[in-house]
């Protein structure tokens, strides 16, 4: 098992990564003595796949626990689910000494973290992420929250988990499109932070796509190390953490303009390629580097071109209303070489047109 520390002073926590770790969660939680009792929260699919293994691990270590479920999918990530879960916790008599366990993808992690943050003004929670996206991204860093009709992730708080348990073996049951969703974020880490890792991804494409246990674990560990370092340096996204938005400014515009028919990972892949085109147009990035970024993204079967049928002006209007835009000016994370980026809001409209074309 590998352990990565997220260094946040008193709120520091470990990310543990290992094949078969799901069965060890109970033993580790007993040793850490985080709480006297646990409530596992999972969507219906993940509960059916892995709920029993996790619950057996807890009860087998003398830990009492309950399971609460909700229907899978982004549509559940809303205030109604939060209210239902909070009521269920109250009915179970859960108090401040108890702990929630998020078992699932990013939707489950965001929901569970948010309930944990606001129930009784805050109770502990731990993350047991089961999608690649959740393992390399959403379970680390403490962003929690839900969607409202006016926009995705518009309501939420920063609230860090007490520990993150990553079992790379659960990725073998992940549908191929969910794997791809996570792979877009994986490539992102290489471009923004680590050229050697980017090269590793290019060289191990087949093993990664086949979820080779050793290679995928190496990938997850490196991504968590990078995310942990970035979050430890800038927990609340005042500065450095903004680099994690590479591909996301343009990606969000693509996602929203497609009315979310284009999945997040696909949109981020297109956004990363578009941002690298922007960087070339601004004279910040060599054409050969941009070519290499597109090549690795395409090599994983991720899209590199924004579909022509998407309304250009609609994408531009989403760029201006992006929740990370300041006074209608979006910021862009642009690569200057593979492994290094710069952040700017100084991008002429013609260049945005070019990137979206
Ligand atoms: P998800 O949680 O909906 O999971 C995707 C699907 O995979 C679900 O149907 C789920 O039931 C299924 N699934 C999960 N694990 C499985 C497994 N091991 N085997 C088989 N099926 C499995 O979606 P996601 O892509 O994991 O997360 C997306 C969410 O994460 C979005 O809401 C996004 O806003 C959020 N997010 C949050 C952060 C953050 O920092 N908090 C970062 C990125 C994304």
Short mmCIF file of C-alpha atoms and ligand atoms in Angstrom, two decimals:
data_model
loop_
_atom_site.label_atom_id
_atom_site.label_comp_id
_atom_site.label_asym_id
_atom_site.label_seq_id
_atom_site.Cartn_x
_atom_site.Cartn_y
_atom_site.Cartn_z
CA UNK A 1 0.00 0.00 0.00
CA UNK A 2 1.17 3.55 -0.82
CA UNK A 3 0.36 6.47 1.46
CA UNK A 4 0.30 10.08 0.30
CA UNK A 5 -0.17 12.89 2.81
CA UNK A 6 -2.30 15.91 2.08
CA UNK A 7 -0.48 18.47 4.22
CA UNK A 8 -3.05 20.89 5.60
CA UNK A 9 -1.85 21.38 9.17
CA UNK A 10 -4.43 20.13 11.66
CA UNK A 11 -6.68 19.07 8.79
CA UNK A 12 -4.02 16.91 7.10
CA UNK A 13 -5.09 13.46 5.99
CA UNK A 14 -3.69 10.38 4.30
CA UNK A 15 -4.60 9.03 0.88
CA UNK A 16 -4.05 5.27 0.93
CA UNK A 17 -3.77 3.42 -2.38
CA UNK A 18 -3.65 -0.34 -2.76
CA UNK A 19 -5.21 -3.27 -4.62
CA UNK A 20 -7.87 -4.90 -2.41
CA UNK A 21 -7.88 -2.00 0.07
CA UNK A 22 -11.68 -2.04 0.29
CA UNK A 23 -11.45 -5.05 2.61
CA UNK A 24 -8.96 -3.24 4.86
CA UNK A 25 -11.00 -0.07 5.47
CA UNK A 26 -12.60 -1.41 8.67
CA UNK A 27 -9.26 -2.42 10.20
CA UNK A 28 -7.71 0.94 9.42
CA UNK A 29 -10.68 2.94 10.71
CA UNK A 30 -10.67 0.94 13.94
CA UNK A 31 -7.00 1.82 14.41
CA UNK A 32 -7.54 5.49 13.61
CA UNK A 33 -10.60 5.61 15.89
CA UNK A 34 -12.18 8.38 13.81
CA UNK A 35 -15.68 7.62 15.14
CA UNK A 36 -17.77 5.18 17.14
CA UNK A 37 -20.17 4.47 14.34
CA UNK A 38 -20.25 4.89 10.53
CA UNK A 39 -22.87 5.51 7.85
CA UNK A 40 -21.91 4.45 4.33
CA UNK A 41 -23.47 6.51 1.53
CA UNK A 42 -23.48 5.08 -2.01
CA UNK A 43 -25.49 5.24 -5.21
CA UNK A 44 -27.62 2.20 -6.04
CA UNK A 45 -25.13 0.69 -8.50
CA UNK A 46 -22.04 1.02 -6.32
CA UNK A 47 -23.99 -0.16 -3.26
CA UNK A 48 -24.89 -3.35 -5.18
CA UNK A 49 -21.30 -3.87 -6.40
CA UNK A 50 -19.22 -2.98 -3.34
CA UNK A 51 -21.53 -2.16 -0.41
CA UNK A 52 -21.33 -5.63 1.12
CA UNK A 53 -17.53 -5.84 0.93
CA UNK A 54 -17.14 -2.51 2.69
CA UNK A 55 -19.80 -3.22 5.31
CA UNK A 56 -18.31 -6.66 6.01
CA UNK A 57 -14.93 -4.97 6.47
CA UNK A 58 -16.44 -2.56 9.02
CA UNK A 59 -18.61 -5.01 10.95
CA UNK A 60 -15.85 -7.64 10.81
CA UNK A 61 -13.76 -5.19 12.84
CA UNK A 62 -16.49 -4.65 15.40
CA UNK A 63 -17.62 -1.33 13.88
CA UNK A 64 -21.33 -0.67 13.72
CA UNK A 65 -22.59 0.85 10.47
CA UNK A 66 -25.60 1.64 8.30
CA UNK A 67 -25.98 2.07 4.55
CA UNK A 68 -27.92 4.87 2.83
CA UNK A 69 -28.37 4.89 -0.94
CA UNK A 70 -29.63 7.25 -3.65
CA UNK A 71 -30.26 6.79 -7.39
CA UNK A 72 -27.03 6.91 -9.42
CA UNK A 73 -26.18 9.86 -11.66
CA UNK A 74 -25.63 13.60 -11.70
CA UNK A 75 -29.41 14.18 -11.44
CA UNK A 76 -29.18 13.12 -7.78
CA UNK A 77 -26.58 15.77 -6.96
CA UNK A 78 -29.05 18.32 -5.64
CA UNK A 79 -30.51 19.85 -2.49
CA UNK A 80 -33.39 17.35 -2.41
CA UNK A 81 -30.95 14.46 -1.97
CA UNK A 82 -29.08 16.45 0.70
CA UNK A 83 -32.30 17.07 2.64
CA UNK A 84 -33.33 13.39 2.36
CA UNK A 85 -29.95 12.16 3.55
CA UNK A 86 -29.86 14.64 6.45
CA UNK A 87 -33.32 13.44 7.55
CA UNK A 88 -32.21 9.80 7.33
CA UNK A 89 -29.13 10.59 9.44
CA UNK A 90 -31.32 12.29 12.06
CA UNK A 91 -33.72 9.33 12.07
CA UNK A 92 -30.78 6.96 12.60
CA UNK A 93 -29.73 9.11 15.58
CA UNK A 94 -26.37 10.00 13.98
CA UNK A 95 -24.45 12.53 16.07
CA UNK A 96 -21.20 14.51 15.92
CA UNK A 97 -19.11 11.55 17.02
CA UNK A 98 -20.22 9.51 14.03
CA UNK A 99 -18.63 9.47 10.58
CA UNK A 100 -19.90 9.25 6.99
CA UNK A 101 -18.23 7.09 4.35
CA UNK A 102 -18.57 8.17 0.69
CA UNK A 103 -18.44 4.94 -1.34
CA UNK A 104 -18.61 5.75 -5.06
CA UNK A 105 -17.80 8.24 -7.78
CA UNK A 106 -17.56 12.01 -7.72
CA UNK A 107 -21.31 12.44 -7.31
CA UNK A 108 -21.32 10.38 -4.11
CA UNK A 109 -18.19 12.10 -2.79
CA UNK A 110 -19.54 15.60 -3.44
CA UNK A 111 -22.93 14.79 -1.88
CA UNK A 112 -21.54 12.97 1.15
CA UNK A 113 -18.91 15.61 1.83
CA UNK A 114 -21.54 18.33 1.67
CA UNK A 115 -23.94 16.51 4.03
CA UNK A 116 -21.03 15.84 6.40
CA UNK A 117 -20.11 19.55 6.33
CA UNK A 118 -23.58 20.81 7.21
CA UNK A 119 -25.20 18.03 9.28
CA UNK A 120 -24.99 19.16 12.93
CA UNK A 121 -22.63 21.89 11.63
CA UNK A 122 -20.08 19.30 10.63
CA UNK A 123 -19.32 15.64 11.27
CA UNK A 124 -16.30 13.69 9.98
CA UNK A 125 -16.30 11.82 6.68
CA UNK A 126 -13.96 9.60 4.71
CA UNK A 127 -13.77 8.96 0.99
CA UNK A 128 -13.73 5.55 -0.70
CA UNK A 129 -13.69 6.58 -4.39
CA UNK A 130 -14.64 3.97 -6.99
CA UNK A 131 -14.37 5.77 -10.36
CA UNK A 132 -11.06 6.77 -11.92
CA UNK A 133 -12.21 10.40 -11.86
CA UNK A 134 -12.98 10.23 -8.15
CA UNK A 135 -9.71 8.40 -7.37
CA UNK A 136 -7.48 10.88 -9.20
CA UNK A 137 -9.44 14.05 -8.63
CA UNK A 138 -12.71 14.59 -6.76
CA UNK A 139 -12.00 12.61 -3.57
CA UNK A 140 -8.91 14.70 -2.80
CA UNK A 141 -8.98 18.40 -1.98
CA UNK A 142 -12.19 18.96 -0.06
CA UNK A 143 -14.47 20.50 -2.67
CA UNK A 144 -18.01 19.37 -1.84
CA UNK A 145 -21.40 20.51 -3.04
CA UNK A 146 -24.38 20.09 -5.33
CA UNK A 147 -25.93 21.44 -8.52
CA UNK A 148 -28.86 23.85 -8.68
CA UNK A 149 -30.99 24.56 -11.79
CA UNK A 150 -28.93 27.73 -12.39
CA UNK A 151 -25.66 25.84 -12.64
CA UNK A 152 -23.44 22.89 -11.72
CA UNK A 153 -21.63 22.91 -8.38
CA UNK A 154 -23.02 26.35 -7.51
CA UNK A 155 -23.71 25.44 -3.88
CA UNK A 156 -21.02 23.92 -1.72
CA UNK A 157 -18.22 24.28 0.79
CA UNK A 158 -14.60 23.30 1.21
CA UNK A 159 -14.61 20.45 3.71
CA UNK A 160 -11.74 17.99 3.93
CA UNK A 161 -12.17 14.25 4.52
CA UNK A 162 -10.34 12.49 7.37
CA UNK A 163 -8.87 9.86 5.05
CA UNK A 164 -9.14 8.62 1.47
CA UNK A 165 -9.06 4.85 0.72
CA UNK A 166 -8.37 3.99 -2.90
CA UNK A 167 -8.75 0.39 -4.07
CA UNK A 168 -7.45 0.31 -7.63
CA UNK A 169 -9.10 -3.11 -8.17
CA UNK A 170 -12.62 -1.64 -8.23
CA UNK A 171 -11.76 0.08 -11.51
CA UNK A 172 -12.06 -3.26 -13.31
CA UNK A 173 -15.87 -3.02 -13.16
CA UNK A 174 -15.96 0.55 -14.42
CA UNK A 175 -17.71 1.03 -17.81
CA UNK A 176 -15.29 2.10 -20.58
CA UNK A 177 -16.84 5.57 -20.95
CA UNK A 178 -16.37 6.25 -17.22
CA UNK A 179 -12.72 5.19 -17.49
CA UNK A 180 -12.26 7.67 -20.35
CA UNK A 181 -13.87 10.43 -18.30
CA UNK A 182 -11.20 9.96 -15.66
CA UNK A 183 -8.40 9.63 -18.20
CA UNK A 184 -8.95 13.20 -19.39
CA UNK A 185 -8.11 14.41 -15.86
CA UNK A 186 -5.12 12.06 -15.76
CA UNK A 187 -3.63 13.56 -18.95
CA UNK A 188 -4.30 17.01 -17.46
CA UNK A 189 -1.91 16.31 -14.55
CA UNK A 190 0.86 15.42 -16.98
CA UNK A 191 0.44 18.61 -18.99
CA UNK A 192 0.16 20.99 -16.04
CA UNK A 193 2.77 19.51 -13.73
CA UNK A 194 4.88 16.56 -14.78
CA UNK A 195 6.43 15.96 -18.19
CA UNK A 196 7.84 12.55 -17.20
CA UNK A 197 4.37 11.44 -16.14
CA UNK A 198 2.97 12.70 -19.45
CA UNK A 199 5.56 10.59 -21.29
CA UNK A 200 4.71 7.61 -19.06
CA UNK A 201 1.05 7.96 -20.09
CA UNK A 202 1.97 8.01 -23.77
CA UNK A 203 4.20 4.97 -23.39
CA UNK A 204 1.68 2.90 -21.36
CA UNK A 205 -1.49 3.66 -23.30
CA UNK A 206 -2.50 0.02 -23.84
CA UNK A 207 -1.92 -1.07 -20.24
CA UNK A 208 -3.88 1.92 -18.97
CA UNK A 209 -6.82 1.26 -21.28
CA UNK A 210 -6.81 -2.38 -20.17
CA UNK A 211 -6.70 -1.29 -16.51
CA UNK A 212 -3.46 -3.20 -15.91
CA UNK A 213 -3.35 -3.34 -12.08
CA UNK A 214 0.26 -2.23 -11.63
CA UNK A 215 0.19 0.54 -14.23
CA UNK A 216 -3.19 1.93 -13.19
CA UNK A 217 -2.07 2.03 -9.56
CA UNK A 218 1.05 3.94 -10.56
CA UNK A 219 -1.15 6.39 -12.48
CA UNK A 220 -3.52 6.91 -9.54
CA UNK A 221 -0.65 7.39 -7.08
CA UNK A 222 1.09 10.01 -9.25
CA UNK A 223 -2.14 11.94 -9.84
CA UNK A 224 -2.90 11.95 -6.09
CA UNK A 225 0.65 13.14 -5.32
CA UNK A 226 0.23 16.04 -7.72
CA UNK A 227 -3.25 16.95 -6.49
CA UNK A 228 -2.11 16.70 -2.85
CA UNK A 229 0.86 19.01 -3.52
CA UNK A 230 -1.31 21.58 -5.30
CA UNK A 231 -4.06 21.50 -2.64
CA UNK A 232 -1.55 21.71 0.22
CA UNK A 233 -0.08 24.85 -1.37
CA UNK A 234 -3.44 26.49 -2.10
CA UNK A 235 -6.42 24.82 -0.40
CA UNK A 236 -9.11 27.32 -1.43
CA UNK A 237 -8.08 28.01 -5.02
CA UNK A 238 -6.68 31.52 -4.54
CA UNK A 239 -3.75 30.91 -6.84
CA UNK A 240 -1.86 27.69 -7.69
CA UNK A 241 -4.94 25.42 -7.46
CA UNK A 242 -6.34 27.23 -10.49
CA UNK A 243 -3.91 25.26 -12.68
CA UNK A 244 -6.19 22.24 -12.14
CA UNK A 245 -8.67 24.03 -14.39
CA UNK A 246 -6.56 23.40 -17.51
CA UNK A 247 -9.01 22.41 -20.25
CA UNK A 248 -11.96 23.20 -17.99
CA UNK A 249 -12.72 26.82 -19.00
CA UNK A 250 -13.32 25.90 -22.64
CA UNK A 251 -14.48 22.41 -21.63
CA UNK A 252 -17.30 23.77 -19.47
CA UNK A 253 -18.46 25.97 -22.34
CA UNK A 254 -18.55 22.91 -24.63
CA UNK A 255 -20.36 20.82 -22.00
CA UNK A 256 -22.96 23.51 -21.30
CA UNK A 257 -23.51 24.38 -24.99
CA UNK A 258 -24.23 20.70 -25.67
CA UNK A 259 -26.77 20.80 -22.82
CA UNK A 260 -24.55 18.25 -21.07
CA UNK A 261 -24.96 15.69 -23.90
CA UNK A 262 -21.13 15.77 -24.12
CA UNK A 263 -19.70 14.10 -21.01
CA UNK A 264 -17.38 16.07 -18.74
CA UNK A 265 -14.21 14.12 -19.61
CA UNK A 266 -14.83 14.41 -23.36
CA UNK A 267 -15.41 18.17 -23.00
CA UNK A 268 -12.24 18.57 -20.91
CA UNK A 269 -10.25 16.67 -23.58
CA UNK A 270 -11.53 19.08 -26.25
CA UNK A 271 -10.88 21.99 -23.89
CA UNK A 272 -7.27 20.92 -23.29
CA UNK A 273 -6.58 20.74 -27.04
CA UNK A 274 -8.33 24.10 -27.61
CA UNK A 275 -6.31 25.70 -24.78
CA UNK A 276 -3.07 24.40 -26.27
CA UNK A 277 -4.09 25.92 -29.63
CA UNK A 278 -4.67 29.20 -27.81
CA UNK A 279 -1.24 28.92 -26.24
CA UNK A 280 0.34 28.39 -29.66
CA UNK A 281 -1.58 31.36 -31.10
CA UNK A 282 -0.32 33.55 -28.24
CA UNK A 283 3.25 32.44 -28.93
CA UNK A 284 3.52 30.66 -25.55
CA UNK A 285 3.77 27.05 -26.73
CA UNK A 286 5.69 25.33 -29.52
CA UNK A 287 3.53 23.76 -32.24
CA UNK A 288 5.33 20.43 -31.67
CA UNK A 289 4.32 20.43 -27.96
CA UNK A 290 0.67 21.13 -28.85
CA UNK A 291 0.84 18.29 -31.37
CA UNK A 292 2.13 15.90 -28.73
CA UNK A 293 -0.70 16.88 -26.33
CA UNK A 294 -3.32 16.19 -29.03
CA UNK A 295 -1.61 12.93 -29.94
CA UNK A 296 -1.68 11.52 -26.40
CA UNK A 297 -5.28 12.65 -25.84
CA UNK A 298 -6.38 11.08 -29.14
CA UNK A 299 -4.36 7.96 -28.34
CA UNK A 300 -6.68 7.25 -25.42
CA UNK A 301 -9.69 7.55 -27.73
CA UNK A 302 -10.63 10.95 -26.33
CA UNK A 303 -11.96 13.61 -28.75
CA UNK A 304 -9.69 16.46 -29.79
CA UNK A 305 -12.07 18.59 -31.88
CA UNK A 306 -15.07 20.59 -30.73
CA UNK A 307 -18.10 19.40 -32.77
CA UNK A 308 -18.92 21.88 -35.56
CA UNK A 309 -22.64 21.78 -34.80
CA UNK A 310 -22.17 23.36 -31.36
CA UNK A 311 -23.35 26.98 -31.32
CA UNK A 312 -20.23 29.15 -31.29
CA UNK A 313 -21.91 32.19 -29.70
CA UNK A 314 -23.58 30.05 -27.06
CA UNK A 315 -20.17 28.63 -26.06
CA UNK A 316 -18.81 32.17 -25.83
CA UNK A 317 -21.70 33.28 -23.64
CA UNK A 318 -21.04 30.32 -21.30
CA UNK A 319 -17.38 31.37 -21.12
CA UNK A 320 -18.42 34.79 -19.83
CA UNK A 321 -20.82 33.41 -17.22
CA UNK A 322 -18.47 30.63 -16.08
CA UNK A 323 -18.45 30.70 -12.28
CA UNK A 324 -14.69 31.17 -12.33
CA UNK A 325 -14.88 34.23 -14.62
CA UNK A 326 -14.30 37.59 -12.92
CA UNK A 327 -16.40 40.50 -14.23
CA UNK A 328 -17.26 38.44 -17.33
CA UNK A 329 -13.59 37.72 -18.09
CA UNK A 330 -12.77 34.03 -18.10
CA UNK A 331 -9.28 32.92 -17.20
CA UNK A 332 -7.37 30.35 -19.19
CA UNK A 333 -4.73 27.88 -18.06
CA UNK A 334 -2.30 27.72 -20.98
CA UNK A 335 0.64 25.32 -21.34
CA UNK A 336 4.03 26.90 -21.97
CA UNK A 337 5.62 23.45 -22.37
CA UNK A 338 4.41 19.99 -21.39
CA UNK A 339 4.66 19.96 -17.58
CA UNK A 340 4.28 23.71 -17.12
CA UNK A 341 1.40 26.18 -17.45
CA UNK A 342 0.60 29.85 -17.02
CA UNK A 343 -2.72 31.47 -16.10
CA UNK A 344 -4.09 34.47 -17.96
CA UNK A 345 -7.30 36.37 -18.60
CA UNK A 346 -5.57 38.34 -21.33
CA UNK A 347 -6.88 36.53 -24.40
CA UNK A 348 -8.22 38.49 -27.37
CA UNK A 349 -11.70 37.60 -28.63
CA UNK A 350 -10.30 36.56 -32.05
CA UNK A 351 -8.07 34.00 -30.34
CA UNK A 352 -11.02 32.57 -28.41
CA UNK A 353 -12.87 32.31 -31.74
CA UNK A 354 -9.90 30.48 -33.18
CA UNK A 355 -9.69 28.05 -30.25
CA UNK A 356 -13.40 27.25 -30.42
CA UNK A 357 -13.37 26.80 -34.20
P1 LIG B 1 -20.49 9.30 -10.76
O1 LIG B 1 -20.23 9.41 -9.33
O2 LIG B 1 -21.88 9.59 -11.22
O3 LIG B 1 -20.08 7.85 -11.26
C1 LIG B 1 -20.29 7.51 -12.62
C2 LIG B 1 -21.06 6.19 -12.76
O4 LIG B 1 -20.17 5.12 -12.47
C3 LIG B 1 -22.25 6.03 -11.82
O5 LIG B 1 -23.33 5.49 -12.55
C4 LIG B 1 -21.76 5.01 -10.79
O6 LIG B 1 -22.82 4.23 -10.28
C5 LIG B 1 -20.79 4.18 -11.58
N1 LIG B 1 -19.69 3.56 -10.84
C6 LIG B 1 -18.94 4.14 -9.87
N2 LIG B 1 -17.95 3.31 -9.51
C7 LIG B 1 -18.10 2.18 -10.25
C8 LIG B 1 -17.35 0.97 -10.33
N3 LIG B 1 -16.23 0.78 -9.65
N4 LIG B 1 -17.80 0.03 -11.20
C9 LIG B 1 -18.90 0.25 -11.95
N5 LIG B 1 -19.63 1.37 -11.93
C10 LIG B 1 -19.21 2.33 -11.08
O7 LIG B 1 -19.54 10.27 -11.62
P2 LIG B 1 -17.98 10.60 -11.58
O8 LIG B 1 -17.60 10.73 -12.99
O9 LIG B 1 -17.24 9.70 -10.70
O10 LIG B 1 -17.98 12.04 -10.90
C11 LIG B 1 -18.56 13.15 -11.54
C12 LIG B 1 -18.90 14.18 -10.48
O11 LIG B 1 -17.70 14.57 -9.81
C13 LIG B 1 -19.52 15.45 -11.04
O12 LIG B 1 -20.65 15.77 -10.28
C14 LIG B 1 -18.45 16.50 -10.86
O13 LIG B 1 -18.97 17.80 -10.65
C15 LIG B 1 -17.73 15.98 -9.64
N6 LIG B 1 -16.34 16.44 -9.49
C16 LIG B 1 -15.97 16.92 -8.28
C17 LIG B 1 -14.67 17.35 -8.08
C18 LIG B 1 -14.25 17.84 -6.72
O14 LIG B 1 -13.12 18.32 -6.58
N7 LIG B 1 -15.08 17.71 -5.71
C19 LIG B 1 -13.73 17.25 -9.11
C20 LIG B 1 -14.14 16.74 -10.34
C21 LIG B 1 -15.45 16.32 -10.51
#
